[in-house]
Coordinates of C-alpha atoms and ligand atoms in Angstrom, one line a residue:
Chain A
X113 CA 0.0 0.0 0.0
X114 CA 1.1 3.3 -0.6
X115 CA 2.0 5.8 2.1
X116 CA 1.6 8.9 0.6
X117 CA -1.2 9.7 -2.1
X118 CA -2.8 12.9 -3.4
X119 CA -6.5 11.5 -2.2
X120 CA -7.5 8.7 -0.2
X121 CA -11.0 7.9 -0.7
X122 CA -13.0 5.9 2.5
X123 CA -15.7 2.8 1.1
X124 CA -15.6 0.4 -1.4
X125 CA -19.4 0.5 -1.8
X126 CA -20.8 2.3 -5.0
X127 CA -20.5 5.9 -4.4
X128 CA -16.1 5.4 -3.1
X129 CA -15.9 3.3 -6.0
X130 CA -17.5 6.2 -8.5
X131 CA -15.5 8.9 -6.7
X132 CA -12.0 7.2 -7.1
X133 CA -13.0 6.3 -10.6
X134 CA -14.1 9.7 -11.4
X135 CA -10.4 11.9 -9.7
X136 CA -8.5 9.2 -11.6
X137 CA -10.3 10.0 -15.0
X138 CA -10.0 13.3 -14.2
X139 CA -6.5 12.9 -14.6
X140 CA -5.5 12.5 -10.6
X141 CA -2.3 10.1 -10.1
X142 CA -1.9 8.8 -6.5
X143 CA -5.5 7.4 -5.2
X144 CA -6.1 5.2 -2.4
X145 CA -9.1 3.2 -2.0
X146 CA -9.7 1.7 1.3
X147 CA -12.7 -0.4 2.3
X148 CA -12.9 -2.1 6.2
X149 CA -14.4 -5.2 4.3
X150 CA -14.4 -6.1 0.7
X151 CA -16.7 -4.1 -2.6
X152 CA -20.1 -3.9 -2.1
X153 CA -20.4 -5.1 1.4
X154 CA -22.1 -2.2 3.1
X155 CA -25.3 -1.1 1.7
X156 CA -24.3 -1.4 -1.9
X157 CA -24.4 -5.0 -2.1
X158 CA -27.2 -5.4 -0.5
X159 CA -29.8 -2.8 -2.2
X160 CA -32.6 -3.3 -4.5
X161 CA -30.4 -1.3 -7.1
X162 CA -33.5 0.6 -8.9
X163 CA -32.7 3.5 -11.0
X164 CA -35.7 6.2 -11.5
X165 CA -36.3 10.0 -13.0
X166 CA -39.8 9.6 -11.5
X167 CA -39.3 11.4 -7.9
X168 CA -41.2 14.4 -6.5
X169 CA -38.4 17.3 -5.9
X170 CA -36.6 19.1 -8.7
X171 CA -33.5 18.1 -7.2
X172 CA -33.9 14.4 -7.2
X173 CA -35.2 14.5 -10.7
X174 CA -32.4 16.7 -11.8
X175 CA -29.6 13.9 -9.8
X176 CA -31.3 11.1 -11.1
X177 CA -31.9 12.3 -15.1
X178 CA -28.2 12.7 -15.2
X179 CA -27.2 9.6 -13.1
X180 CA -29.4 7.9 -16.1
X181 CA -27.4 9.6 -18.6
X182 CA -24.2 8.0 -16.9
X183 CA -25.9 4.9 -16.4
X184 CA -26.8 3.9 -19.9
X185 CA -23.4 4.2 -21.3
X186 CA -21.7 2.8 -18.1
X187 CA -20.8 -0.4 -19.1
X188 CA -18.8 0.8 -22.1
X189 CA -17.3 3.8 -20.0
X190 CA -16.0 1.2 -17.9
X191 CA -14.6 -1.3 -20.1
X192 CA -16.3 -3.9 -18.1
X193 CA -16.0 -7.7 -18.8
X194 CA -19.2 -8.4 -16.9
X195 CA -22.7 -7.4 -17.3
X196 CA -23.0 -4.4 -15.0
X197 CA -26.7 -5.5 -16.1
X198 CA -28.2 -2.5 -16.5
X199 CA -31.8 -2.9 -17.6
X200 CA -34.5 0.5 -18.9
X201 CA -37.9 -1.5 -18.5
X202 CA -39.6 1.6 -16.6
X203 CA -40.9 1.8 -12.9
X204 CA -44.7 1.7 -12.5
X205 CA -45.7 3.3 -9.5
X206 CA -49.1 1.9 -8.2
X207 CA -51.8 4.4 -6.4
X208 CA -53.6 2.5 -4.1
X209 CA -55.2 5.6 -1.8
X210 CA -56.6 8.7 -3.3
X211 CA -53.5 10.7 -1.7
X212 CA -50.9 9.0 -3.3
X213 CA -52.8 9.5 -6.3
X214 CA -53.1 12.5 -6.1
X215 CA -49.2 13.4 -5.5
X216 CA -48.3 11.4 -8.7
X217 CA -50.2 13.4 -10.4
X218 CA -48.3 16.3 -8.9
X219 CA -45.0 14.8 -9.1
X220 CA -45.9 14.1 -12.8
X221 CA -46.1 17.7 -13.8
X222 CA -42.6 18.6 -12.1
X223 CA -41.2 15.7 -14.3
X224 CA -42.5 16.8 -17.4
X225 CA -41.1 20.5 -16.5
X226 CA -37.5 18.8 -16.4
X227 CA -37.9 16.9 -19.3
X228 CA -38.7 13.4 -17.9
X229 CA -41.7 11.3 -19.9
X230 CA -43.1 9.6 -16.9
X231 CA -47.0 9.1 -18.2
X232 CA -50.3 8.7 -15.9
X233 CA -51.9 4.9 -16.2
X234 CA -55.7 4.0 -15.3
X235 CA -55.5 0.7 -13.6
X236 CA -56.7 -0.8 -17.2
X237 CA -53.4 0.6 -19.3
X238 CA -51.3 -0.4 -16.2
X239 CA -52.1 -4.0 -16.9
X240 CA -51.6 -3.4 -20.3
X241 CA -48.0 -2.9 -18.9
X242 CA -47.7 -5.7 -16.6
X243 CA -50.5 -8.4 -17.5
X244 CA -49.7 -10.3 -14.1
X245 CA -50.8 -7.3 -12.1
X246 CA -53.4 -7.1 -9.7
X247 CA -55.4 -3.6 -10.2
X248 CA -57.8 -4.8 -7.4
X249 CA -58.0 -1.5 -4.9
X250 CA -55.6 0.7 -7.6
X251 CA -56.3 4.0 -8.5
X252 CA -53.8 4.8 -11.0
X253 CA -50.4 4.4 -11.8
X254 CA -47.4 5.9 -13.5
X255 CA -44.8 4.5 -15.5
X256 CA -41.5 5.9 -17.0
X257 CA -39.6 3.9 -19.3
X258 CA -36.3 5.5 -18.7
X259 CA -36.0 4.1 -15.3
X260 CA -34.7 0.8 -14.2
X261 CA -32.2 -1.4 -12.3
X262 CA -28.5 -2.7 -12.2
X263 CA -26.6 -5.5 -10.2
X264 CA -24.9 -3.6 -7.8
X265 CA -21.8 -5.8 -7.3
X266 CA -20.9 -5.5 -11.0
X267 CA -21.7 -1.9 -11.5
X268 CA -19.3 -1.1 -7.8
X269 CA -17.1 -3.9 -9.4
X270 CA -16.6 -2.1 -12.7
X271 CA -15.7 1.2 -11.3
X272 CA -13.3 0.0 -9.2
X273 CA -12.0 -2.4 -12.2
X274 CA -11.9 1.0 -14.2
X275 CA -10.2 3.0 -11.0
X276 CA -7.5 0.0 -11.1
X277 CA -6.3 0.7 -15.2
X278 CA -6.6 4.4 -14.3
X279 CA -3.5 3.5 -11.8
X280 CA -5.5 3.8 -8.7
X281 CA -4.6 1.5 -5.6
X282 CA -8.0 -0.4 -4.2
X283 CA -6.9 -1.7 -0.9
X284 CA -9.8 -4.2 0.6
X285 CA -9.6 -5.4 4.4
X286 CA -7.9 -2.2 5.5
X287 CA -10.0 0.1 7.8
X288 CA -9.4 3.7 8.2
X289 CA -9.2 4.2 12.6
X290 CA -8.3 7.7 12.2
X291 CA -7.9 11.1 9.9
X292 CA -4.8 13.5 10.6
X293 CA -5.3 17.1 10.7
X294 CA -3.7 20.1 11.6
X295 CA -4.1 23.7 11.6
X296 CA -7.7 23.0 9.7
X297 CA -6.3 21.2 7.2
X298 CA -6.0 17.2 6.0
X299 CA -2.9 15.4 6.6
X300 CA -3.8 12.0 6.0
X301 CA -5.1 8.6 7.1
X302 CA -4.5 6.3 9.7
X303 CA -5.6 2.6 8.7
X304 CA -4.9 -1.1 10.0
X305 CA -2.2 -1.8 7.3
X306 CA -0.5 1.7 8.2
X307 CA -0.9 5.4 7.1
X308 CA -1.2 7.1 4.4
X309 CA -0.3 10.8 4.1
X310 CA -2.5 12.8 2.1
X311 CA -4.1 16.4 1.4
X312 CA -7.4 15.0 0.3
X313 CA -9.8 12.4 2.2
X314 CA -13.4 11.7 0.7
X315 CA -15.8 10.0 3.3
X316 CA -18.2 7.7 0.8
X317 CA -18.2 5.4 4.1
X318 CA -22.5 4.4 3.8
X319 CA -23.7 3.5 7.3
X320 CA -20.2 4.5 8.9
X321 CA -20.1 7.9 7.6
X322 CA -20.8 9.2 11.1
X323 CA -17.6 7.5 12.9
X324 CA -15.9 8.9 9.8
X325 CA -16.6 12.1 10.5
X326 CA -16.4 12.3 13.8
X327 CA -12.5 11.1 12.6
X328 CA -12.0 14.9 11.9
X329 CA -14.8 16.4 14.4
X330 CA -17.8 16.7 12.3
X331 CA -21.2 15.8 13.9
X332 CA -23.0 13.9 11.1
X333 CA -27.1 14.8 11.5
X334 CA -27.6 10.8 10.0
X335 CA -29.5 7.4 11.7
X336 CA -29.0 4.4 10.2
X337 CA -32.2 1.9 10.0
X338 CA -32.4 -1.6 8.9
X339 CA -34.5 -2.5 5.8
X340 CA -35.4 -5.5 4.6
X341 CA -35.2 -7.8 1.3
X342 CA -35.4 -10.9 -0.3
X343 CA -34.9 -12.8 -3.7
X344 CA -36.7 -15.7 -5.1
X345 CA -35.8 -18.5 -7.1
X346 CA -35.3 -17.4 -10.8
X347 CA -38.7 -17.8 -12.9
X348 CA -40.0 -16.9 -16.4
X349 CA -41.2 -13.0 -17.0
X350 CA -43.5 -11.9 -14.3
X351 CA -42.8 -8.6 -14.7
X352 CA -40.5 -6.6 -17.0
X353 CA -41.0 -2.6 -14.5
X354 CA -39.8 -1.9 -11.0
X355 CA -42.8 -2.2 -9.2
X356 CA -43.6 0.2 -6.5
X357 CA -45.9 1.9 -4.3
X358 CA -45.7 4.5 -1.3
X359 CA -48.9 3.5 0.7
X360 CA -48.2 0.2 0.9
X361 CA -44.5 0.7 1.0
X362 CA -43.0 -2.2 -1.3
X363 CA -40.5 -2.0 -4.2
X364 CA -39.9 -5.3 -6.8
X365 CA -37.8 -5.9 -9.5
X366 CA -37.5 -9.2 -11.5
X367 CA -33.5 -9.2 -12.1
X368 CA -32.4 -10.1 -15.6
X369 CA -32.0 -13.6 -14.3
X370 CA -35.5 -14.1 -13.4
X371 CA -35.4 -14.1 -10.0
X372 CA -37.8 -11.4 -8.7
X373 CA -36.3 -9.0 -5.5
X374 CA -38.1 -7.3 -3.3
X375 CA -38.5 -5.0 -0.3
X376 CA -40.7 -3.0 1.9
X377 CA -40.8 -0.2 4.5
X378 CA -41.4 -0.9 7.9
X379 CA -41.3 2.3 10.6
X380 CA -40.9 -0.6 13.6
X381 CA -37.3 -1.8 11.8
X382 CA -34.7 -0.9 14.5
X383 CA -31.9 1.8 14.1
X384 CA -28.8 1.1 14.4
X385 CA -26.2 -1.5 12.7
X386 CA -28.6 -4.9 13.2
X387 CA -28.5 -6.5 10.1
X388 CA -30.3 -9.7 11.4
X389 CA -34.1 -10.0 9.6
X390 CA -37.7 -11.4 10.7
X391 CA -39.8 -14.1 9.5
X392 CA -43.1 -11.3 10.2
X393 CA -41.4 -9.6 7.4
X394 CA -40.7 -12.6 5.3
X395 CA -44.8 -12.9 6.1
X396 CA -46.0 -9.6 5.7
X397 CA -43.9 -9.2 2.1
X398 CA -45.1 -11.9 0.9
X399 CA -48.4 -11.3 1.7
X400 CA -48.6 -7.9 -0.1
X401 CA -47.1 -9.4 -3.3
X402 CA -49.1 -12.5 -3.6
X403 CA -52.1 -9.7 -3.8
X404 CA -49.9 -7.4 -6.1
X405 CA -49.1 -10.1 -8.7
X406 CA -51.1 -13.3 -7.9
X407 CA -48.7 -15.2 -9.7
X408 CA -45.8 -15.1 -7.7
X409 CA -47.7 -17.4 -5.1
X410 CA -45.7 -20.4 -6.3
X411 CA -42.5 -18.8 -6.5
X412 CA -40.6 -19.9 -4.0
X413 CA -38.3 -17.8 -1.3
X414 CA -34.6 -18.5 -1.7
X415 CA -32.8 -15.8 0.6
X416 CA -33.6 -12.9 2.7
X417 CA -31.3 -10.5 4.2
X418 CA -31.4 -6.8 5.0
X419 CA -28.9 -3.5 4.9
X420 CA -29.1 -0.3 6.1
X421 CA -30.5 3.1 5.1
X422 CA -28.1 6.1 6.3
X423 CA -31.3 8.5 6.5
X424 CA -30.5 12.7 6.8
X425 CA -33.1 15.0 8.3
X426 CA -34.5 15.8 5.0
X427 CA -33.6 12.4 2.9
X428 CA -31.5 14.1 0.8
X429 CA -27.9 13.2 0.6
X430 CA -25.0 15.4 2.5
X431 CA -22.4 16.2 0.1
X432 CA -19.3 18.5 -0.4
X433 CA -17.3 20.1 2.0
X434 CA -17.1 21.2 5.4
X435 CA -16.2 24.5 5.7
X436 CA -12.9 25.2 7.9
X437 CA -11.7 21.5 7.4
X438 CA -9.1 21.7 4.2
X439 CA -9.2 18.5 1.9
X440 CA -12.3 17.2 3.8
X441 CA -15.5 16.0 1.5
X442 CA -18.3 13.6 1.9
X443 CA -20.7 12.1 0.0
X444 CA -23.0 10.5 2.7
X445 CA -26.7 9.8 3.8
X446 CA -28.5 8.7 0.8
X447 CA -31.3 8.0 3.0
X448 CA -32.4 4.8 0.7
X449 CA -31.5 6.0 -2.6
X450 CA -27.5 5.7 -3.1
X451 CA -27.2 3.7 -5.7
X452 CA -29.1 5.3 -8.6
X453 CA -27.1 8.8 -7.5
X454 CA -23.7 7.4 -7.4
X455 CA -22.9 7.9 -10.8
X456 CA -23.7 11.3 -10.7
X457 CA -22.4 11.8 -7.4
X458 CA -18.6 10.0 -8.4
X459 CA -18.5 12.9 -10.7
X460 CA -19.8 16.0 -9.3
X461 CA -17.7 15.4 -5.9
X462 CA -14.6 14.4 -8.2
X463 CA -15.2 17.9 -10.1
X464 CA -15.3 19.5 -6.8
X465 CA -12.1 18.3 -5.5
X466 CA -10.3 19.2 -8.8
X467 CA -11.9 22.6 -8.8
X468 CA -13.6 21.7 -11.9
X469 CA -17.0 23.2 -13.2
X470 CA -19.4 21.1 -12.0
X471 CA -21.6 19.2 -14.0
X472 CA -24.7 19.8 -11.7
X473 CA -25.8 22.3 -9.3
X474 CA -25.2 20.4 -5.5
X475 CA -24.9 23.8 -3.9
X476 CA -27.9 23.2 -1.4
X477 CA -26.7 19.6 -0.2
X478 CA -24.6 20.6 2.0
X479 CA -24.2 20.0 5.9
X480 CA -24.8 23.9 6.5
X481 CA -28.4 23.4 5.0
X482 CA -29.4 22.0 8.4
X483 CA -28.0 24.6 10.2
X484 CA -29.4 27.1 8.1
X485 CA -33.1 25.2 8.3
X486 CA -32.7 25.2 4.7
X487 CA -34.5 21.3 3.9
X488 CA -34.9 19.8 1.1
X489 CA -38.5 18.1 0.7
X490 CA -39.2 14.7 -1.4
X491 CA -42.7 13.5 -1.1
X492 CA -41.7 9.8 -2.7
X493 CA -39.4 7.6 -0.7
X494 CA -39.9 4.0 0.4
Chain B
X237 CA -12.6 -35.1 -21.9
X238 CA -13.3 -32.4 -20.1
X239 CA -11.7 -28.6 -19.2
X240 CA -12.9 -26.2 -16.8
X241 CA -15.1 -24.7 -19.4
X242 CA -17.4 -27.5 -19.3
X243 CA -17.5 -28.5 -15.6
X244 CA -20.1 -26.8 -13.6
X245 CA -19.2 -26.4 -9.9
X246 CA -22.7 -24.3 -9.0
X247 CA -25.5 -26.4 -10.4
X248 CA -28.3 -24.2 -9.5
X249 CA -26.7 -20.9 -11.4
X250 CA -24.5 -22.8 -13.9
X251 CA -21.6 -21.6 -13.3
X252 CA -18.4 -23.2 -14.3
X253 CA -15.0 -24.3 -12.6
X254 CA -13.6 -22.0 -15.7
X255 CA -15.4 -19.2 -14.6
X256 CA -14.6 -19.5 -10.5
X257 CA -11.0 -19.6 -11.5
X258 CA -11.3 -16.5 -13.7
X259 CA -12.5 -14.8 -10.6
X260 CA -10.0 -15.9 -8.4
X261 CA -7.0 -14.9 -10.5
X262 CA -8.6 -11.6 -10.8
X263 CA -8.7 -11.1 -7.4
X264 CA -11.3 -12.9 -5.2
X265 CA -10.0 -13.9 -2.2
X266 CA -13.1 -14.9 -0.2
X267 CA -16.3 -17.1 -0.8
X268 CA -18.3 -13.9 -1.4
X269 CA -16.3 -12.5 -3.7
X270 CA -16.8 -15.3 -5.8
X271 CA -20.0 -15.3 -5.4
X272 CA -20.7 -11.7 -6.3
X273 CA -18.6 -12.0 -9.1
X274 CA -19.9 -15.1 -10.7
X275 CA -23.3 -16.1 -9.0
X276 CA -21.9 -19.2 -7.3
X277 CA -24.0 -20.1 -4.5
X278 CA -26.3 -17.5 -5.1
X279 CA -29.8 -20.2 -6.6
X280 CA -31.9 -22.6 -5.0
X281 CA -29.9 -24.3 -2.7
X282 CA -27.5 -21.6 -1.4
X283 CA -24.2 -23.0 -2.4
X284 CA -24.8 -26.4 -0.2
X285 CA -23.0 -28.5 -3.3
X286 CA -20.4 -25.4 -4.9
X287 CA -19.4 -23.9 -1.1
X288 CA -17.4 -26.3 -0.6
X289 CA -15.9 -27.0 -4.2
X290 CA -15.5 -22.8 -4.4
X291 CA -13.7 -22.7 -1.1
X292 CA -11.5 -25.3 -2.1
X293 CA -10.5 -23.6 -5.3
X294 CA -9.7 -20.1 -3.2
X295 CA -7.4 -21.9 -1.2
X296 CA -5.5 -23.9 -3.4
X297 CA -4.6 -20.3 -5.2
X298 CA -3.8 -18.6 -2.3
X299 CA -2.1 -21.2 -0.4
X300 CA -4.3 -21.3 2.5
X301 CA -6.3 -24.0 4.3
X302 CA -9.8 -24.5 3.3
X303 CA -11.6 -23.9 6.8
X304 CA -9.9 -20.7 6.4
X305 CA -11.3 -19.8 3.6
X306 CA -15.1 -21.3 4.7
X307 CA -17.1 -18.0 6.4
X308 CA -19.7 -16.9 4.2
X309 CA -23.0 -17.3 5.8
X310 CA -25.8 -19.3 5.0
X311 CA -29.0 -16.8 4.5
X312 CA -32.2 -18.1 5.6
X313 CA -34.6 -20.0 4.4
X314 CA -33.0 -22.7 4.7
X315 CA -35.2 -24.6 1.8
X316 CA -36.6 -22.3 -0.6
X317 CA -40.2 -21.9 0.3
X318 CA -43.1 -20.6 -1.8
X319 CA -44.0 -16.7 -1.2
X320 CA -48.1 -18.3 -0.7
X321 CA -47.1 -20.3 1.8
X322 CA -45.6 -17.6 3.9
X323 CA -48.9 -15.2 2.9
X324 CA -50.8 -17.7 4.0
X325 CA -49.2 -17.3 7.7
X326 CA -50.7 -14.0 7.4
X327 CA -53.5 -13.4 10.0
X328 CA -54.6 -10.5 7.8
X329 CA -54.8 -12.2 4.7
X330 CA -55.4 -10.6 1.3
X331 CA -54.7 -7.0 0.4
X332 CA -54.1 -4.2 3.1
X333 CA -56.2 -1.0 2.2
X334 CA -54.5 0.6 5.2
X335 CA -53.6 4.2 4.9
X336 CA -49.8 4.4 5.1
X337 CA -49.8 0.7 4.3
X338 CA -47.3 0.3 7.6
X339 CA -49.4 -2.7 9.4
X340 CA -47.2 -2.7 13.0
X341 CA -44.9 -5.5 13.0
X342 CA -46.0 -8.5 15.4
X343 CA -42.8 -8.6 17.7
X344 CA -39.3 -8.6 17.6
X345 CA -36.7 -9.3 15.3
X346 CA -34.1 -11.7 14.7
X347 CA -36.4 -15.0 14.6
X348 CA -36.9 -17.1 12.0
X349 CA -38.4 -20.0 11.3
X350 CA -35.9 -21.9 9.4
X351 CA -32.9 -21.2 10.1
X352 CA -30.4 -19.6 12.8
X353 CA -30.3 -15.6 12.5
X354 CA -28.0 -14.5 10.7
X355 CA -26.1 -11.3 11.8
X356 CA -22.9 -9.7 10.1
X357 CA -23.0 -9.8 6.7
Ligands
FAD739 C1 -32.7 -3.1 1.4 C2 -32.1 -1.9 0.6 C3 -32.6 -1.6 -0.6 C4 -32.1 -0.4 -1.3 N1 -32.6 -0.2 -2.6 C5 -32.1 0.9 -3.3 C6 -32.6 1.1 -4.6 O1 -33.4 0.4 -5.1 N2 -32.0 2.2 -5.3 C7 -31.1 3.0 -4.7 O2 -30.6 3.9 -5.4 N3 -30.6 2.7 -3.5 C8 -31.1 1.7 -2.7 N4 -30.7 1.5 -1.4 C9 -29.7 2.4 -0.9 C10 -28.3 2.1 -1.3 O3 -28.0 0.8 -1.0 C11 -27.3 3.0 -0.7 O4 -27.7 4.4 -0.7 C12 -26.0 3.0 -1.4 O5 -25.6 1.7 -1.6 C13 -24.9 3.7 -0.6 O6 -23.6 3.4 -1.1 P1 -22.3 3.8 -0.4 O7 -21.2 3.5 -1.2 O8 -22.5 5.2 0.1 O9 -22.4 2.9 1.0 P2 -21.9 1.4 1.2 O10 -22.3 0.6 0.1 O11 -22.4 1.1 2.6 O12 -20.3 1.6 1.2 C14 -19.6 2.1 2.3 C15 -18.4 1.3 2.5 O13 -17.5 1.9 3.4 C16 -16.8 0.9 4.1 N5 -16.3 1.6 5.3 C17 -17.0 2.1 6.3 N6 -16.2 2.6 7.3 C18 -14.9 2.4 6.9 C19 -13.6 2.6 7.4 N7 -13.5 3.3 8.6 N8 -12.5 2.3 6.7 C20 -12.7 1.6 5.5 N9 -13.9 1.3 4.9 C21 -15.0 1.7 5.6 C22 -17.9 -0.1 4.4 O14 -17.3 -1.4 4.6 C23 -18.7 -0.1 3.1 O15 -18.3 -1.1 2.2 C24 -31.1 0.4 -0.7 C25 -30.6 0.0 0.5 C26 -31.1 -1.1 1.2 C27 -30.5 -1.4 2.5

């Protein structure tokens, strides 16, 4: 490992892995990765990986449209040998009270202001969409074809592939314990297999961004919270959209493969870094699909696990700098929706670093929004 | 005659001893690793044939002793089981009209019914 770089960059989940890939395309030489575990072990490897334009704030929408962008000419970008197998087959998202319907049709109008083509279904043109679908108790739905899903090992996997030829260094099994810093400004990193001196450290460290920060003195404002998934046996098409609705709080994808993922809220999970799971959820998720798609009684259950959410106060990410604290930036709490920013992320914070124009504006995601009681507000998360 | 092209270690996701090794040399060094990388283990019956086979193969490359190598968790169920038969355990039943959808949770967590909790990763 080397022990002095020109940026040391803290997780090997999705968004470290975009960031190092991005500083060394940028033309940046001497980049440390460092990940406590191995690539996609923290949240990234264990998300739902959906990818979606159709959210309510301008921000989101704005994030996620060029994330997209990125997205669909990833796999070529990275010169990947594997399928980062990233699929466009559209999320529908079902209305089953009249509230939720009714904010669709909000969030609709927003979208089409910024260019997104997300369209408003009756129940009737839903199934159109997805013949195996239940419209029993729907009241609408809307579907954008532009959104979809990835494998989230490949897709961390690629960048950091990608990082690699650029001449980065990706060292797994090496934890950062501590960040040096004097007179306000970064000296470097202290990890298990030694230090590292260097004037830049980026905190992309998911559910340990708090201890991270706290490395240099800054109070992160993030919880984590356990959330729930599972995967089935692989099956013939079910499916081909994300499927997903607020009020009842599930999200499902059918993966390339066939087998169908899927997730749900639950405001009882427990905060904190428990990453055990519950047969009442293996119950209760079931029980809501079986009435979404009737056909996936028979499908049988093969795993179920769960990760964590790093949630902010306004479930919006916290990204940039801090001021007073030279050569510190984070890209942290994603609050559930990580993995379809990353790519935009990797770039914008890699910009920032080199003092580059930034591709998009991120002005009002930083950690002084909070202290200014400046919130962002998104009416559609799970 | 056969090469590792046309063995299959992982009979659930077809994966071959050709592709395991390709993983390795590019840098896998654990069971999950491989697994991420080429699907081994990943189907049906949650690497109870390939684990063993895979492990075997990580070691042999990196010099080590397989029961070093043997740590990735099993992830419950333990047999696959169909989704209706766990809605079926539903008390509710059927389709939730609830606002908020949220239906409380029926007690704590870290039970299961098949198979010993698993915590870590
Ligand atoms: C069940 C579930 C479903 C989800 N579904 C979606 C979805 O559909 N779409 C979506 O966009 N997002 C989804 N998410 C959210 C998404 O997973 C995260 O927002 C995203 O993966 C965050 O990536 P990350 O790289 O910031 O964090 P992580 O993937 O957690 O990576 C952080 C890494 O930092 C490492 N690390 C921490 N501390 C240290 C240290 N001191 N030294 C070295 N390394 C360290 C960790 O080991 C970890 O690998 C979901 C999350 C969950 C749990």
């Amino acid at each position: 490992m080397k022990t002095t770089a020109d940026a040391v960059v803290i997780g090997g989940g999705v968004v470290g892995a975009a960031i190092a890939y991005n500083l060394a395309k940028y033309g940046l030489k001497n980049i440390v990765l460092c990940e406590k575990d191995t690539f996609a072990s923290g949240s990234t490897g264990r998300c739902g990986a959906g990818v979606r334009e159709q959210w309510g704030a301008e921000g989101n929408i704005r994030m996620c449209k060029a994330a997209i962008d990125i997205f669909e000419n990833l796999q070529e970008e990275l010169e990947y040998d594997y399928d980062i197998e990233f699929v466009q087959k559209g999320y529908l998202m079902l209305a089953y009270i009249e509230k939720e319907w009714e904010q669709f049709n909000v969030n609709i109008k927003v979208q089409h202001k910024l260019g997104v083509n997300a369209v408003a279904l009756t129940p009737q043109e839903a199934r159109e969409i997805v013949p195996t679908l239940n419209t029993e108790g729907l009241y609408g739905a809307t579907f954008n074809a532009r959104d979809g899903h990835a494998n989230p090992f490949h897709t961390t996997r690629a960048y950091l592939k990608a990082f690699e030829r650029l001449g980065g260094e990706v060292c797994f099994f090496t934890e950062v314990t501590g960040i040096e810093k004097t007179n306000g400004r970064i000296q470097g990193v202290k990890t298990t297999k030694g230090d590292i001196s260097a004037p830049v450290v980026v905190n992309a460290a998911g559910p340990w961004a708090a201890p991270v920060a706290s490395m240099v003195g800054v109070d992160l404002p993030v919880y984590t919270e356990r959330h729930q998934i599972l995967v089935t046996e692989p099956v013939g098409r079910l499916f081909d959209p994300m499927l997903m609705s607020f009020s009842r709080g599930f999200y499902s994808q059918q993966t390339p493969h066939g087998s169908v993922v899927m997730g749900i809220g639950d405001p009882n999970e427990p905060k904190g870094y428990d990453i055990g799971h519950s047969w009442q959820f293996l119950r209760r998720m079931c029980d809501i699909m079986c009435s979404v798609v009737p056909a996936l009684e028979g499908v049988r259950v093969v795993r179920q696990w769960s990760g964590l959410y790093t949630i902010s106060p306004d479930a919006h990410p916290i990204l940039g700098t801090v001021p007073g604290i030279d050569g510190y930036y984070h890209a942290v709490g994603f609050s559930g929706h990580g993995f379809m920013l990353a790519p935009i992320v990797g770039k914008v914070i890699a910009e920032m670093i080199l003092d580059k124009e930034l591709s998009i504006d991120i002005s009002g995601l930083d950690l002084g929004r909070f202290e200014r009681g400046d919130l962002r507000v998104e009416p559609s998360v799970v | 005659m056969s090469d590792e092209n046309t063995i299959i270690v992982c009979r659930c996701e077809d994966v071959t001893l050709g592709e395991i090794r390709k993983a390795i040399r590019e840098g896998a060094t654990t069971l999950d690793e491989v697994k991420r990388i080429t699907r081994a283990g990943m189907g049906p019956c949650q690497g109870r044939t390939c684990r063993l086979l895979v492990a075997g193969e990580i070691a042999r490359y990196h010099r080590k002793h397989v029961s070093e190598v043997l740590q990735s968790r099993y992830r419950p169920p333990v047999k696959p089981v169909k989704m209706g038969d766990f809605a079926a355990l539903s008390e509710e039943g059927g389709n939730s009209q609830e606002e908020g959808g949220h239906r409380q949770a029926t007690g704590g967590d870290g039970q299961c019914i098949c198979g010993k909790a698993v915590t870590g990763k």
